[in-house]
Amino acid sequence: MKLNITATDKSKHQHFNYSLELSGKQVKNTTLIICGTILLGIFLNSHLKKQK
């Protein structure tokens, strides 16, 4: 997966080009970490509400 970001600052006449390349394994791992964090937050939130 490749992400390209291009921006232009017209007042300073400057161009910015950023490129980020991720492998399929990195994308899968990042997705799993984000989903796991969200699920853990939902679980902890519901668990703490039950204790009140």
PDB file of N, CA and C in Angstrom:
ATOM      1  N   MET A   1       0.856  -1.173   0.000  1.00  0.00           N
ATOM      2  CA  MET A   1       0.000   0.000   0.000  1.00  0.00           C
ATOM      3  C   MET A   1       0.895   1.226   0.000  1.00  0.00           C
ATOM      4  N   LYS A   2       0.615   2.152  -0.899  1.00  0.00           N
ATOM      5  CA  LYS A   2       1.427   3.353  -1.001  1.00  0.00           C
ATOM      6  C   LYS A   2       0.526   4.572  -0.869  1.00  0.00           C
ATOM      7  N   LEU A   3       0.932   5.504  -0.038  1.00  0.00           N
ATOM      8  CA  LEU A   3       0.177   6.733   0.194  1.00  0.00           C
ATOM      9  C   LEU A   3       1.041   7.909  -0.232  1.00  0.00           C
ATOM     10  N   ASN A   4       0.506   8.720  -1.115  1.00  0.00           N
ATOM     11  CA  ASN A   4       1.210   9.924  -1.564  1.00  0.00           C
ATOM     12  C   ASN A   4       0.402  11.149  -1.149  1.00  0.00           C
ATOM     13  N   ILE A   5       1.065  12.107  -0.544  1.00  0.00           N
ATOM     14  CA  ILE A   5       0.430  13.362  -0.142  1.00  0.00           C
ATOM     15  C   ILE A   5       1.198  14.496  -0.797  1.00  0.00           C
ATOM     16  N   THR A   6       0.470  15.346  -1.500  1.00  0.00           N
ATOM     17  CA  THR A   6       1.078  16.492  -2.156  1.00  0.00           C
ATOM     18  C   THR A   6       0.372  17.756  -1.685  1.00  0.00           C
ATOM     19  N   ALA A   7       1.143  18.751  -1.312  1.00  0.00           N
ATOM     20  CA  ALA A   7       0.573  20.017  -0.856  1.00  0.00           C
ATOM     21  C   ALA A   7       1.373  21.165  -1.461  1.00  0.00           C
ATOM     22  N   THR A   8       0.691  22.279  -1.628  1.00  0.00           N
ATOM     23  CA  THR A   8       1.341  23.465  -2.178  1.00  0.00           C
ATOM     24  C   THR A   8       1.032  24.665  -1.292  1.00  0.00           C
ATOM     25  N   ASP A   9       2.076  25.378  -0.920  1.00  0.00           N
ATOM     26  CA  ASP A   9       1.920  26.633  -0.193  1.00  0.00           C
ATOM     27  C   ASP A   9       2.092  27.753  -1.210  1.00  0.00           C
ATOM     28  N   LYS A  10       0.976  28.283  -1.689  1.00  0.00           N
ATOM     29  CA  LYS A  10       1.029  29.275  -2.766  1.00  0.00           C
ATOM     30  C   LYS A  10       1.686  30.578  -2.325  1.00  0.00           C
ATOM     31  N   SER A  11       1.521  30.950  -1.057  1.00  0.00           N
ATOM     32  CA  SER A  11       2.102  32.213  -0.604  1.00  0.00           C
ATOM     33  C   SER A  11       3.633  32.170  -0.605  1.00  0.00           C
ATOM     34  N   LYS A  12       4.202  31.001  -0.387  1.00  0.00           N
ATOM     35  CA  LYS A  12       5.660  30.873  -0.360  1.00  0.00           C
ATOM     36  C   LYS A  12       6.200  30.162  -1.603  1.00  0.00           C
ATOM     37  N   HIS A  13       5.311  29.784  -2.512  1.00  0.00           N
ATOM     38  CA  HIS A  13       5.693  29.088  -3.739  1.00  0.00           C
ATOM     39  C   HIS A  13       6.497  27.825  -3.433  1.00  0.00           C
ATOM     40  N   GLN A  14       5.991  27.040  -2.476  1.00  0.00           N
ATOM     41  CA  GLN A  14       6.667  25.801  -2.111  1.00  0.00           C
ATOM     42  C   GLN A  14       5.731  24.617  -2.349  1.00  0.00           C
ATOM     43  N   HIS A  15       6.317  23.500  -2.757  1.00  0.00           N
ATOM     44  CA  HIS A  15       5.586  22.262  -2.967  1.00  0.00           C
ATOM     45  C   HIS A  15       6.134  21.201  -2.021  1.00  0.00           C
ATOM     46  N   PHE A  16       5.224  20.439  -1.460  1.00  0.00           N
ATOM     47  CA  PHE A  16       5.608  19.382  -0.543  1.00  0.00           C
ATOM     48  C   PHE A  16       5.087  18.055  -1.070  1.00  0.00           C
ATOM     49  N   ASN A  17       5.944  17.061  -1.122  1.00  0.00           N
ATOM     50  CA  ASN A  17       5.553  15.724  -1.535  1.00  0.00           C
ATOM     51  C   ASN A  17       5.974  14.736  -0.454  1.00  0.00           C
ATOM     52  N   TYR A  18       5.022  14.003   0.071  1.00  0.00           N
ATOM     53  CA  TYR A  18       5.294  12.984   1.078  1.00  0.00           C
ATOM     54  C   TYR A  18       4.842  11.642   0.525  1.00  0.00           C
ATOM     55  N   SER A  19       5.627  10.626   0.766  1.00  0.00           N
ATOM     56  CA  SER A  19       5.288   9.291   0.303  1.00  0.00           C
ATOM     57  C   SER A  19       5.495   8.309   1.453  1.00  0.00           C
ATOM     58  N   LEU A  20       4.506   7.448   1.663  1.00  0.00           N
ATOM     59  CA  LEU A  20       4.587   6.446   2.719  1.00  0.00           C
ATOM     60  C   LEU A  20       4.194   5.108   2.116  1.00  0.00           C
ATOM     61  N   GLU A  21       5.033   4.125   2.287  1.00  0.00           N
ATOM     62  CA  GLU A  21       4.752   2.812   1.727  1.00  0.00           C
ATOM     63  C   GLU A  21       4.691   1.793   2.853  1.00  0.00           C
ATOM     64  N   LEU A  22       3.595   1.052   2.892  1.00  0.00           N
ATOM     65  CA  LEU A  22       3.389   0.034   3.917  1.00  0.00           C
ATOM     66  C   LEU A  22       3.205  -1.317   3.252  1.00  0.00           C
ATOM     67  N   SER A  23       3.771  -2.343   3.856  1.00  0.00           N
ATOM     68  CA  SER A  23       3.574  -3.689   3.322  1.00  0.00           C
ATOM     69  C   SER A  23       2.207  -4.210   3.784  1.00  0.00           C
ATOM     70  N   GLY A  24       1.742  -5.262   3.155  1.00  0.00           N
ATOM     71  CA  GLY A  24       0.463  -5.859   3.521  1.00  0.00           C
ATOM     72  C   GLY A  24       0.456  -6.329   4.966  1.00  0.00           C
ATOM     73  N   LYS A  25       1.586  -6.861   5.424  1.00  0.00           N
ATOM     74  CA  LYS A  25       1.689  -7.351   6.805  1.00  0.00           C
ATOM     75  C   LYS A  25       1.559  -6.189   7.795  1.00  0.00           C
ATOM     76  N   GLN A  26       2.179  -5.048   7.498  1.00  0.00           N
ATOM     77  CA  GLN A  26       2.084  -3.886   8.377  1.00  0.00           C
ATOM     78  C   GLN A  26       0.653  -3.376   8.444  1.00  0.00           C
ATOM     79  N   VAL A  27      -0.054  -3.372   7.309  1.00  0.00           N
ATOM     80  CA  VAL A  27      -1.437  -2.904   7.284  1.00  0.00           C
ATOM     81  C   VAL A  27      -2.317  -3.831   8.123  1.00  0.00           C
ATOM     82  N   LYS A  28      -2.122  -5.148   7.984  1.00  0.00           N
ATOM     83  CA  LYS A  28      -2.907  -6.118   8.761  1.00  0.00           C
ATOM     84  C   LYS A  28      -2.639  -5.960  10.254  1.00  0.00           C
ATOM     85  N   ASN A  29      -1.368  -5.845  10.630  1.00  0.00           N
ATOM     86  CA  ASN A  29      -1.019  -5.703  12.049  1.00  0.00           C
ATOM     87  C   ASN A  29      -1.587  -4.418  12.633  1.00  0.00           C
ATOM     88  N   THR A  30      -1.491  -3.329  11.895  1.00  0.00           N
ATOM     89  CA  THR A  30      -2.031  -2.056  12.369  1.00  0.00           C
ATOM     90  C   THR A  30      -3.537  -2.135  12.535  1.00  0.00           C
ATOM     91  N   THR A  31      -4.217  -2.759  11.586  1.00  0.00           N
ATOM     92  CA  THR A  31      -5.670  -2.927  11.671  1.00  0.00           C
ATOM     93  C   THR A  31      -6.043  -3.763  12.883  1.00  0.00           C
ATOM     94  N   LEU A  32      -5.325  -4.851  13.121  1.00  0.00           N
ATOM     95  CA  LEU A  32      -5.607  -5.694  14.279  1.00  0.00           C
ATOM     96  C   LEU A  32      -5.394  -4.947  15.591  1.00  0.00           C
ATOM     97  N   ILE A  33      -4.339  -4.150  15.659  1.00  0.00           N
ATOM     98  CA  ILE A  33      -4.054  -3.392  16.880  1.00  0.00           C
ATOM     99  C   ILE A  33      -5.145  -2.356  17.141  1.00  0.00           C
ATOM    100  N   ILE A  34      -5.561  -1.643  16.101  1.00  0.00           N
ATOM    101  CA  ILE A  34      -6.602  -0.618  16.270  1.00  0.00           C
ATOM    102  C   ILE A  34      -7.920  -1.264  16.682  1.00  0.00           C
ATOM    103  N   CYS A  35      -8.320  -2.337  15.995  1.00  0.00           N
ATOM    104  CA  CYS A  35      -9.577  -3.015  16.336  1.00  0.00           C
ATOM    105  C   CYS A  35      -9.521  -3.605  17.743  1.00  0.00           C
ATOM    106  N   GLY A  36      -8.384  -4.192  18.098  1.00  0.00           N
ATOM    107  CA  GLY A  36      -8.224  -4.758  19.435  1.00  0.00           C
ATOM    108  C   GLY A  36      -8.316  -3.699  20.513  1.00  0.00           C
ATOM    109  N   THR A  37      -7.740  -2.545  20.269  1.00  0.00           N
ATOM    110  CA  THR A  37      -7.801  -1.448  21.233  1.00  0.00           C
ATOM    111  C   THR A  37      -9.234  -0.950  21.409  1.00  0.00           C
ATOM    112  N   ILE A  38      -9.964  -0.834  20.312  1.00  0.00           N
ATOM    113  CA  ILE A  38     -11.363  -0.391  20.379  1.00  0.00           C
ATOM    114  C   ILE A  38     -12.197  -1.408  21.139  1.00  0.00           C
ATOM    115  N   LEU A  39     -12.029  -2.696  20.830  1.00  0.00           N
ATOM    116  CA  LEU A  39     -12.800  -3.738  21.521  1.00  0.00           C
ATOM    117  C   LEU A  39     -12.460  -3.785  23.011  1.00  0.00           C
ATOM    118  N   LEU A  40     -11.202  -3.618  23.344  1.00  0.00           N
ATOM    119  CA  LEU A  40     -10.796  -3.603  24.753  1.00  0.00           C
ATOM    120  C   LEU A  40     -11.422  -2.411  25.473  1.00  0.00           C
ATOM    121  N   GLY A  41     -11.456  -1.259  24.830  1.00  0.00           N
ATOM    122  CA  GLY A  41     -12.080  -0.072  25.424  1.00  0.00           C
ATOM    123  C   GLY A  41     -13.563  -0.277  25.652  1.00  0.00           C
ATOM    124  N   ILE A  42     -14.253  -0.876  24.690  1.00  0.00           N
ATOM    125  CA  ILE A  42     -15.693  -1.153  24.842  1.00  0.00           C
ATOM    126  C   ILE A  42     -15.922  -2.124  25.991  1.00  0.00           C
ATOM    127  N   PHE A  43     -15.103  -3.175  26.057  1.00  0.00           N
ATOM    128  CA  PHE A  43     -15.241  -4.159  27.135  1.00  0.00           C
ATOM    129  C   PHE A  43     -15.002  -3.527  28.504  1.00  0.00           C
ATOM    130  N   LEU A  44     -13.938  -2.747  28.628  1.00  0.00           N
ATOM    131  CA  LEU A  44     -13.635  -2.115  29.917  1.00  0.00           C
ATOM    132  C   LEU A  44     -14.714  -1.111  30.309  1.00  0.00           C
ATOM    133  N   ASN A  45     -15.219  -0.372  29.345  1.00  0.00           N
ATOM    134  CA  ASN A  45     -16.271   0.605  29.614  1.00  0.00           C
ATOM    135  C   ASN A  45     -17.525  -0.091  30.138  1.00  0.00           C
ATOM    136  N   SER A  46     -17.942  -1.174  29.499  1.00  0.00           N
ATOM    137  CA  SER A  46     -19.144  -1.880  29.947  1.00  0.00           C
ATOM    138  C   SER A  46     -18.900  -2.557  31.293  1.00  0.00           C
ATOM    139  N   HIS A  47     -17.685  -3.053  31.494  1.00  0.00           N
ATOM    140  CA  HIS A  47     -17.351  -3.712  32.757  1.00  0.00           C
ATOM    141  C   HIS A  47     -17.367  -2.704  33.919  1.00  0.00           C
ATOM    142  N   LEU A  48     -16.854  -1.506  33.687  1.00  0.00           N
ATOM    143  CA  LEU A  48     -16.845  -0.493  34.740  1.00  0.00           C
ATOM    144  C   LEU A  48     -18.246   0.024  35.040  1.00  0.00           C
ATOM    145  N   LYS A  49     -19.105   0.095  34.042  1.00  0.00           N
ATOM    146  CA  LYS A  49     -20.487   0.538  34.276  1.00  0.00           C
ATOM    147  C   LYS A  49     -21.255  -0.468  35.115  1.00  0.00           C
ATOM    148  N   LYS A  50     -20.957  -1.766  34.950  1.00  0.00           N
ATOM    149  CA  LYS A  50     -21.629  -2.818  35.719  1.00  0.00           C
ATOM    150  C   LYS A  50     -21.232  -2.763  37.197  1.00  0.00           C
ATOM    151  N   GLN A  51     -20.047  -2.276  37.494  1.00  0.00           N
ATOM    152  CA  GLN A  51     -19.558  -2.240  38.879  1.00  0.00           C
ATOM    153  C   GLN A  51     -20.188  -1.110  39.682  1.00  0.00           C
ATOM    154  N   LYS A  52     -20.762  -0.104  39.021  1.00  0.00           N
ATOM    155  CA  LYS A  52     -21.307   1.046  39.743  1.00  0.00           C
ATOM    156  C   LYS A  52     -22.599   0.723  40.394  1.00  0.00           C
TER     157      LYS A  52
END
